[in-house]
Coordinates of N, CA, C and O in Angstrom, one line a residue:
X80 N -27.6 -17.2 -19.7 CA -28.2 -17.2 -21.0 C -27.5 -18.3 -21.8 O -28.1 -19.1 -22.6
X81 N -25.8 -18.4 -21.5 CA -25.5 -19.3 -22.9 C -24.6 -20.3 -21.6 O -24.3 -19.9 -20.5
X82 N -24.4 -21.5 -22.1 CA -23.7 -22.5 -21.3 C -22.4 -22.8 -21.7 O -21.6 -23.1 -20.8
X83 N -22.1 -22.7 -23.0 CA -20.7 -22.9 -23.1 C -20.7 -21.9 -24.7 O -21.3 -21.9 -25.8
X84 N -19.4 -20.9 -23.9 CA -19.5 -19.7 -24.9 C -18.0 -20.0 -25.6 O -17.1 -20.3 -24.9
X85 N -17.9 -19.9 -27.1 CA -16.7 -20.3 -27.9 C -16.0 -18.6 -28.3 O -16.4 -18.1 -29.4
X86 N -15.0 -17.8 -27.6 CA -14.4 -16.4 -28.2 C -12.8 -16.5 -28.7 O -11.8 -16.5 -27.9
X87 N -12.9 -16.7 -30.0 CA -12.4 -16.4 -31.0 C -11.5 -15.3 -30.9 O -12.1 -14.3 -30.8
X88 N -10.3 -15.2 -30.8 CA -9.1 -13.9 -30.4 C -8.5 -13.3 -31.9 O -8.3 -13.9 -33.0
X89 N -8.4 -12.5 -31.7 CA -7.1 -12.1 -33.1 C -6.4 -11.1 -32.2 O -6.9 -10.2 -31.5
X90 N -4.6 -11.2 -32.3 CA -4.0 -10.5 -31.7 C -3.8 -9.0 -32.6 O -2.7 -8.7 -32.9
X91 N -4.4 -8.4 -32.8 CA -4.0 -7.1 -33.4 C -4.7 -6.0 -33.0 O -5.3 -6.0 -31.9
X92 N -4.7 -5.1 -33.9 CA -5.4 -3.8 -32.9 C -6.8 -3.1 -33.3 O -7.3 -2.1 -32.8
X93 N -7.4 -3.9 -34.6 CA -8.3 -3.8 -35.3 C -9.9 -5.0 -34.6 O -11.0 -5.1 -35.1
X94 N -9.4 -5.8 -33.4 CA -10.1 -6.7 -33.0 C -10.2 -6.4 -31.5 O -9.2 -6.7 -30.8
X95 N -11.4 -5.8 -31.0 CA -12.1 -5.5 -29.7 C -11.7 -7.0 -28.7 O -12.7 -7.7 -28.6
X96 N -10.5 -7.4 -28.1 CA -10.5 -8.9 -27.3 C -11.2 -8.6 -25.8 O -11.8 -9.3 -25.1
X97 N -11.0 -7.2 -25.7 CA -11.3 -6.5 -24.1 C -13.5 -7.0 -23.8 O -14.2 -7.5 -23.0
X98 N -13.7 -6.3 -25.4 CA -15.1 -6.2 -25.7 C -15.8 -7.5 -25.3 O -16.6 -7.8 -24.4
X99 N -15.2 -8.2 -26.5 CA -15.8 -10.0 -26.6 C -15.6 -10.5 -24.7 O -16.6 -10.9 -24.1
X100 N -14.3 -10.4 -24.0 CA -15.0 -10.9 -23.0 C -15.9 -10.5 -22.1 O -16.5 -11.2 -21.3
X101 N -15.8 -9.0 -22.5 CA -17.0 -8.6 -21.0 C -18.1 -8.9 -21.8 O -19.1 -8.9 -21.1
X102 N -18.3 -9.3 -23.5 CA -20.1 -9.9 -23.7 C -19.9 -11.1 -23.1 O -20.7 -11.2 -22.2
X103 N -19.0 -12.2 -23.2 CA -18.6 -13.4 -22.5 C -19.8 -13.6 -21.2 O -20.8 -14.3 -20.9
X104 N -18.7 -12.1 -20.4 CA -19.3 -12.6 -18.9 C -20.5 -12.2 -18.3 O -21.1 -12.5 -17.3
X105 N -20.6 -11.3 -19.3 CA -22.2 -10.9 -19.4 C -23.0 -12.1 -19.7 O -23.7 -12.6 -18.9
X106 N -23.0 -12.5 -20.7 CA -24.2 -13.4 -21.9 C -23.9 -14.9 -21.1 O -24.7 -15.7 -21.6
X107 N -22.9 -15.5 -20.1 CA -22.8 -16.4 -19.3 C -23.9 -17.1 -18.0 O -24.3 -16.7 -16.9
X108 N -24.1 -17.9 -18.5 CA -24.9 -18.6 -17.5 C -24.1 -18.8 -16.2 O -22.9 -18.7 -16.2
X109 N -24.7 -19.1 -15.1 CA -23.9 -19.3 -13.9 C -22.8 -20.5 -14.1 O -23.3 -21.6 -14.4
X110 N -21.6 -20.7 -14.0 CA -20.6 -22.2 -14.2 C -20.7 -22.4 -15.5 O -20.8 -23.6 -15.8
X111 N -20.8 -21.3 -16.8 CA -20.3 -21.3 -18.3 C -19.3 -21.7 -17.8 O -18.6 -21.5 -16.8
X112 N -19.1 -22.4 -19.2 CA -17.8 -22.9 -19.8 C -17.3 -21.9 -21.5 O -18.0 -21.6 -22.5
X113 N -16.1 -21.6 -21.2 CA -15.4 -20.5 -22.0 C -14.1 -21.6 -22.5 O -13.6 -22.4 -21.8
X114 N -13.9 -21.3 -24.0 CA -13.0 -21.4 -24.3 C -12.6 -20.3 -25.4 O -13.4 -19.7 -26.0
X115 N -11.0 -20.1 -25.5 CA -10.7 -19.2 -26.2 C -9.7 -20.1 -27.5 O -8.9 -21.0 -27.6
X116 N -10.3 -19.3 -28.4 CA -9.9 -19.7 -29.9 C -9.0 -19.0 -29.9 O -8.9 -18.1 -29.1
X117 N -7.5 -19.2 -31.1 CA -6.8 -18.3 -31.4 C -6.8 -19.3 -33.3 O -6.7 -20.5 -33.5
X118 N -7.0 -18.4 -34.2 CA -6.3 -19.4 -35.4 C -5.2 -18.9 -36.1 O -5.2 -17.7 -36.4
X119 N -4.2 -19.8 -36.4 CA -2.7 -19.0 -36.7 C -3.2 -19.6 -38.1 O -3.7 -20.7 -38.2
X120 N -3.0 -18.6 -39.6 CA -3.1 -19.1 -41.0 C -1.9 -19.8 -41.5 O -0.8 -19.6 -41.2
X121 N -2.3 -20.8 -42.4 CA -1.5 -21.8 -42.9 C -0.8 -21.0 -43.7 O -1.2 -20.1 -44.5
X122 N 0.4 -21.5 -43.6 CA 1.4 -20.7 -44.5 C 1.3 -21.6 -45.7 O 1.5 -22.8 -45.5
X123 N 1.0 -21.2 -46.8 CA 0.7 -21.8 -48.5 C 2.3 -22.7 -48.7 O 3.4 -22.3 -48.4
X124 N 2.0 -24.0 -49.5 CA 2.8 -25.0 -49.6 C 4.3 -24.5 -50.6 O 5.4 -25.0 -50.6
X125 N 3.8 -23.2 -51.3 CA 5.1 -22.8 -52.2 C 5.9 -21.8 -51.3 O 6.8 -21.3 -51.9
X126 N 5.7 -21.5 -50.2 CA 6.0 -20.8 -49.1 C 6.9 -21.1 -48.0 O 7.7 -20.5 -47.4
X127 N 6.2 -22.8 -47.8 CA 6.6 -23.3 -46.5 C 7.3 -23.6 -46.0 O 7.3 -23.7 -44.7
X128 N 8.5 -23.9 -47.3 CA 9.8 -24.2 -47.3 C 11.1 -23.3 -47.5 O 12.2 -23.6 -47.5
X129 N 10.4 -21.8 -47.6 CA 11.3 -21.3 -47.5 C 11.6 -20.5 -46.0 O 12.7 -20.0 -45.8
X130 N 10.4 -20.4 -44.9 CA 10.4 -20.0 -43.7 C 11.1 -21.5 -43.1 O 10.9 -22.6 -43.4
X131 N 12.1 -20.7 -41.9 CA 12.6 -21.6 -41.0 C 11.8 -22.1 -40.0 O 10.9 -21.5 -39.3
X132 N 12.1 -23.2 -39.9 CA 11.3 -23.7 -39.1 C 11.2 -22.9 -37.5 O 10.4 -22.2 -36.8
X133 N 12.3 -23.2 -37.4 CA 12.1 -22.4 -35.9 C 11.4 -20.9 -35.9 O 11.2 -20.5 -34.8
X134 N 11.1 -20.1 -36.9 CA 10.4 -19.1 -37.0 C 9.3 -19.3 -36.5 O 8.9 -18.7 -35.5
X135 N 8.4 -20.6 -37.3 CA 7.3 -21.4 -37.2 C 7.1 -21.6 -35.8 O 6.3 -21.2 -35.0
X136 N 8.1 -22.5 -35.7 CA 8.1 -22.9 -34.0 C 7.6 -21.7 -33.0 O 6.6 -21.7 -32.3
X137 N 8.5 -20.6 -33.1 CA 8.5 -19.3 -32.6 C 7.2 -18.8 -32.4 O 6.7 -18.9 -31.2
X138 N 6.5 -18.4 -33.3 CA 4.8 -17.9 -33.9 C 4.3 -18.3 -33.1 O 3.6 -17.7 -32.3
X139 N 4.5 -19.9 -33.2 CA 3.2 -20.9 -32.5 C 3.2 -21.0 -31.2 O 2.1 -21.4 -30.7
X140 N 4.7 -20.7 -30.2 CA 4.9 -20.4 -28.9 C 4.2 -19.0 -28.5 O 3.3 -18.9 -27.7
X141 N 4.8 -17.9 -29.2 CA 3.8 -16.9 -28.6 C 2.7 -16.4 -29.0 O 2.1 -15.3 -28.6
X142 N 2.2 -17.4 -29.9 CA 0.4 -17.2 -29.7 C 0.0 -18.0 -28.4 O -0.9 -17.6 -27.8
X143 N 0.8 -19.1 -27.9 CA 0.2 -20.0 -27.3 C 0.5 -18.5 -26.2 O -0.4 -17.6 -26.2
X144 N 1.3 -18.4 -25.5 CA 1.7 -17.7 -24.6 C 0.3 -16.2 -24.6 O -0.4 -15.7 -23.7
X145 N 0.4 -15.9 -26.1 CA -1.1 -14.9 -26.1 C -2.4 -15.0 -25.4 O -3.1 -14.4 -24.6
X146 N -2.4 -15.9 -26.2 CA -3.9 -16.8 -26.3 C -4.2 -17.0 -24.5 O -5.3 -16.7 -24.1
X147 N -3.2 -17.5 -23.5 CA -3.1 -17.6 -22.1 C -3.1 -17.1 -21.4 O -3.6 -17.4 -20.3
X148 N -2.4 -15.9 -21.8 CA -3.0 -14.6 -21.0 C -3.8 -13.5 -21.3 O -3.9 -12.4 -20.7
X149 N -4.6 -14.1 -22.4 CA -6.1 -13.2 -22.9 C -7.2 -14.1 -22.3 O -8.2 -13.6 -22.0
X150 N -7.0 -15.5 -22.0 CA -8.2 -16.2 -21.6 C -8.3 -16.3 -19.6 O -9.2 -16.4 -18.7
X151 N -6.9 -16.1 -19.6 CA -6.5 -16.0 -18.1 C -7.6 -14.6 -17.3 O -7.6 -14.4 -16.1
X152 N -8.5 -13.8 -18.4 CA -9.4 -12.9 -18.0 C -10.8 -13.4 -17.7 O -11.7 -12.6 -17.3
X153 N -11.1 -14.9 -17.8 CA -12.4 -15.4 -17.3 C -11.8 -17.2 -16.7 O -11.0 -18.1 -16.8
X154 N -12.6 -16.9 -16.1 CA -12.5 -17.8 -15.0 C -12.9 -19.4 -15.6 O -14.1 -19.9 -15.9
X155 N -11.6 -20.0 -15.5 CA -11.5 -21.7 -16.0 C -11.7 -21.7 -17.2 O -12.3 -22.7 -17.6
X156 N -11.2 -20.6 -18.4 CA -11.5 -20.5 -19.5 C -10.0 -21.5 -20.1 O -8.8 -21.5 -19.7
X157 N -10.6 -22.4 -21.0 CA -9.9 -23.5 -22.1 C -9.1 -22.7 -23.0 O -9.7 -21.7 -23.6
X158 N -7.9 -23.1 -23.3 CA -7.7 -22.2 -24.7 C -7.3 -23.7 -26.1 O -6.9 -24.8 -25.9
X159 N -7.7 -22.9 -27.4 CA -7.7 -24.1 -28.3 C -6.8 -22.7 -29.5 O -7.2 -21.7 -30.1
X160 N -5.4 -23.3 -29.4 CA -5.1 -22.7 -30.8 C -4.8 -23.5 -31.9 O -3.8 -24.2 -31.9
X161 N -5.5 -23.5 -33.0 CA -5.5 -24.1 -34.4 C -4.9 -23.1 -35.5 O -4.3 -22.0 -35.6
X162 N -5.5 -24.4 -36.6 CA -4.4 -23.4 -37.9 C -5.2 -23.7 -38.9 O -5.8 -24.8 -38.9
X163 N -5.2 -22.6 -40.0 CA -6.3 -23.4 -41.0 C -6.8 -22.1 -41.3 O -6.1 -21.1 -41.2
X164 N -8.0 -22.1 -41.9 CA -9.2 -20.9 -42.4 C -9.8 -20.8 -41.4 O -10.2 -21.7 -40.7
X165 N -10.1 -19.1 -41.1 CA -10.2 -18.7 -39.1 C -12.2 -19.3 -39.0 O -12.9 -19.8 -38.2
X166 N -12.5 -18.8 -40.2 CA -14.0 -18.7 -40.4 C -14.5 -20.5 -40.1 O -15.5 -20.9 -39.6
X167 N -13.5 -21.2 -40.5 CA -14.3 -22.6 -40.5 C -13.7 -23.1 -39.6 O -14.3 -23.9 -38.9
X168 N -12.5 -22.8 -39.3 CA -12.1 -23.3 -37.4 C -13.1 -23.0 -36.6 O -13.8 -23.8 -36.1
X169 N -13.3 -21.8 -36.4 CA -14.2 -21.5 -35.5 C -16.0 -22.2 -35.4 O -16.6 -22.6 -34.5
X170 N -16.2 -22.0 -36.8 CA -17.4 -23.3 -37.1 C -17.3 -24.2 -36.6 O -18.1 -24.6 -35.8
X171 N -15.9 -25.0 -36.9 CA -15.7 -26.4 -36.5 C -15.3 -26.7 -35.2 O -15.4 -27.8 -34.7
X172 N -14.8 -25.4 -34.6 CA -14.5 -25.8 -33.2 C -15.9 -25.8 -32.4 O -16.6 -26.8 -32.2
X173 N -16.4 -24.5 -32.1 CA -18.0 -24.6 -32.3 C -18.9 -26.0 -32.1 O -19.5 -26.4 -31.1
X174 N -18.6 -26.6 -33.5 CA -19.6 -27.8 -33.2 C -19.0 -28.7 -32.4 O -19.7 -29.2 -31.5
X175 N -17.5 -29.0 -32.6 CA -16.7 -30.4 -32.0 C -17.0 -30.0 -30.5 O -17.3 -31.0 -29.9
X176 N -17.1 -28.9 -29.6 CA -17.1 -28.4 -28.4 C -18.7 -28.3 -27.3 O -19.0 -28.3 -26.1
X177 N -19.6 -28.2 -28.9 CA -20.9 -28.3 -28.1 C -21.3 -26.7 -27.8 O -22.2 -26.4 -27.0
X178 N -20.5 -25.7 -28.5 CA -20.8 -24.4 -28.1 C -22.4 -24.1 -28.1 O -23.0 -24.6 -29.1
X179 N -22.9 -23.5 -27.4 CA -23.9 -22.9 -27.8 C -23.8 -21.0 -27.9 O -24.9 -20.6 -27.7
X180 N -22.8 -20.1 -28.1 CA -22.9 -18.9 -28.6 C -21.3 -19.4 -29.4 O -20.8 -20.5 -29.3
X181 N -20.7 -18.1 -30.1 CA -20.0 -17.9 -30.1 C -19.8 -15.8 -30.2 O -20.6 -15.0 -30.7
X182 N -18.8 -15.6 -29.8 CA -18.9 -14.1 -29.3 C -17.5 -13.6 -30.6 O -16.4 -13.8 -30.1
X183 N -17.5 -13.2 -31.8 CA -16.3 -12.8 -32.3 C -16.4 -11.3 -32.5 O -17.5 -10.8 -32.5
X184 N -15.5 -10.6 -32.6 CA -15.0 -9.7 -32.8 C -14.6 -9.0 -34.4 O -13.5 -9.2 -35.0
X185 N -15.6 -8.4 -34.8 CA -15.2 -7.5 -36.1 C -14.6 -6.4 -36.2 O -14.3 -5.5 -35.3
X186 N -14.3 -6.5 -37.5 CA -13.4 -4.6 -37.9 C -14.3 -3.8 -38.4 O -15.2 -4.6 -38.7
X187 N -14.5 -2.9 -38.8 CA -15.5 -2.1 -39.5 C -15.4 -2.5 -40.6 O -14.2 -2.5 -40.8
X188 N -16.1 -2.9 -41.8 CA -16.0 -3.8 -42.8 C -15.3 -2.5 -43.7 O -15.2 -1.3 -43.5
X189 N -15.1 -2.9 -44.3 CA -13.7 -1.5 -46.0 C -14.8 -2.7 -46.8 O -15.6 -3.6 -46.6
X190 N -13.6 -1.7 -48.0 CA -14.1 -2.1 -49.8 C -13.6 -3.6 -49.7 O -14.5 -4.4 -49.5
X191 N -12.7 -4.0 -49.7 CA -12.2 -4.9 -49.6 C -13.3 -6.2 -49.4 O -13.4 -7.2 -50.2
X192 N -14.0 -6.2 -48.1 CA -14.7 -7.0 -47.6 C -15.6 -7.4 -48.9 O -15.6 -8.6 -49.2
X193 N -16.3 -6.4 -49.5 CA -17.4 -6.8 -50.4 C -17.5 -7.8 -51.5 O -18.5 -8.4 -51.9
X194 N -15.6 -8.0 -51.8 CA -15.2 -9.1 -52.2 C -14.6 -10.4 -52.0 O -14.4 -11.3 -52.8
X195 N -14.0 -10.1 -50.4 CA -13.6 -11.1 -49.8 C -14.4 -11.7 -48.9 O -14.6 -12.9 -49.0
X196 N -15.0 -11.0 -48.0 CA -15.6 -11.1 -47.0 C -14.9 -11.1 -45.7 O -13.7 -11.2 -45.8
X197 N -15.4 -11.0 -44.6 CA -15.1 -11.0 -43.4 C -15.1 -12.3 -42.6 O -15.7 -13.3 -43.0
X198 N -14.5 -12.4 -41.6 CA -14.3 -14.0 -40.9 C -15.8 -13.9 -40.1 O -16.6 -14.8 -40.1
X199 N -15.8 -12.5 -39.5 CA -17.1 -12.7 -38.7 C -18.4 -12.9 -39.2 O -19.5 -13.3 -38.7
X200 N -17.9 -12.4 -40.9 CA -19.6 -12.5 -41.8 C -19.3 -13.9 -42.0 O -20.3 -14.4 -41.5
X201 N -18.5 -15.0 -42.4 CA -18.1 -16.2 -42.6 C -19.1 -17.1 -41.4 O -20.0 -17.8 -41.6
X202 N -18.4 -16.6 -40.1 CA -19.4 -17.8 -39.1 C -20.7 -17.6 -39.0 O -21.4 -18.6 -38.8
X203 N -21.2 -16.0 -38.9 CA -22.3 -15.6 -38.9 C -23.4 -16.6 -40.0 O -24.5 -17.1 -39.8
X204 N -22.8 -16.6 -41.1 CA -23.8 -17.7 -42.0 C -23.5 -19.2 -42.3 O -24.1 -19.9 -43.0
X205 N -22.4 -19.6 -41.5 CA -22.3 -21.0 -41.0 C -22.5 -21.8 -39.7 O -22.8 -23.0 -39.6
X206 N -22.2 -20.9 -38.9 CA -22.4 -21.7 -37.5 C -24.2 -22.5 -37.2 O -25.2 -22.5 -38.0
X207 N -24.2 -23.0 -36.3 CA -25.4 -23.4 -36.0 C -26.0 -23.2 -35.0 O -27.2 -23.5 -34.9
X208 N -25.3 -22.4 -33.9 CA -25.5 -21.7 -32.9 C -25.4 -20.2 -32.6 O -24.4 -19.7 -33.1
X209 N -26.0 -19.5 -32.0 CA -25.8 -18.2 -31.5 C -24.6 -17.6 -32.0 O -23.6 -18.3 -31.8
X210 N -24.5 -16.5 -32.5 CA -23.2 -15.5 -32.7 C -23.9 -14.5 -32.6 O -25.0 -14.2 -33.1
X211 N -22.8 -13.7 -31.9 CA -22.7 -12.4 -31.4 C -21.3 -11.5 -31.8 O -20.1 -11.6 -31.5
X212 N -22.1 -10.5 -32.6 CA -20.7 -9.8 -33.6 C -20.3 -8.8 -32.2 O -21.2 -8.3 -31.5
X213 N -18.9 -8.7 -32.0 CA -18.7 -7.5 -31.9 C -17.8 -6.2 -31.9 O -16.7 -6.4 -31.2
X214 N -17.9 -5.1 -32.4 CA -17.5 -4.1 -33.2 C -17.4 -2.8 -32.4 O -17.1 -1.8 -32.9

């Protein structure tokens, strides 16, 4: 069905990673191309300086280390970790990649959402291609 699917990770326990890949390898055309997103948020400029660096350094080793053995679950899957706003990384990785689905993973939306919104409501009305929520 889809040729090159883009799945978006969050390491915590409110985000289905197990789910998104079996829609992956389901919703896969024969010799899809998978890559896995992870996005680490920007730590705000009045902030930045007071975390050590090597903390930083730290973070960004074991997402990388995460991110490799969550993608290590489909076969010749790419991993891309960025940093930034999760909702427009994913947009932007998306188009820079040529995705045609992307597969993310929601929480059950709270009060909260109604005023912030959600990452997965975020790509859901930006992307340009297929998205598939799932919850």
């Amino acid at each position: 069905m889809y040729k090159n699917i883009l799945i978006p990770v969050v390491f915590d326990d409110d985000h289905d990673t197990d789910a998104s890949m079996k829609a992956a390898m389901t919703l896969a055309d024969a010799g899809a191309a998978f890559t896995v997103l992870h996005v680490m948020d920007e730590i705000p400029s009045y902030a930045f300086y007071q975390v050590p660096a090597e903390l930083l350094e730290d973070a960004r080793v074991r997402a990388a280390e995460d991110l490799k053995k969550t993608a290590d679950a489909l076969p010749g899957a790419a991993t891309v970790l960025a940093s930034g706003h999760a909702g427009r990384q994913i947009v932007n990785q998306a188009s820079d990649l040529g995705c045609d689905c992307i597969i993310v993973a929601s929480h059950v939306p709270g009060f909260e959402d109604i005023f912030i919104g959600s990452t997965a409501d975020w790509v859901v009305r930006h992307a340009k291609c297929a998205v598939h929520v799932i919850r």
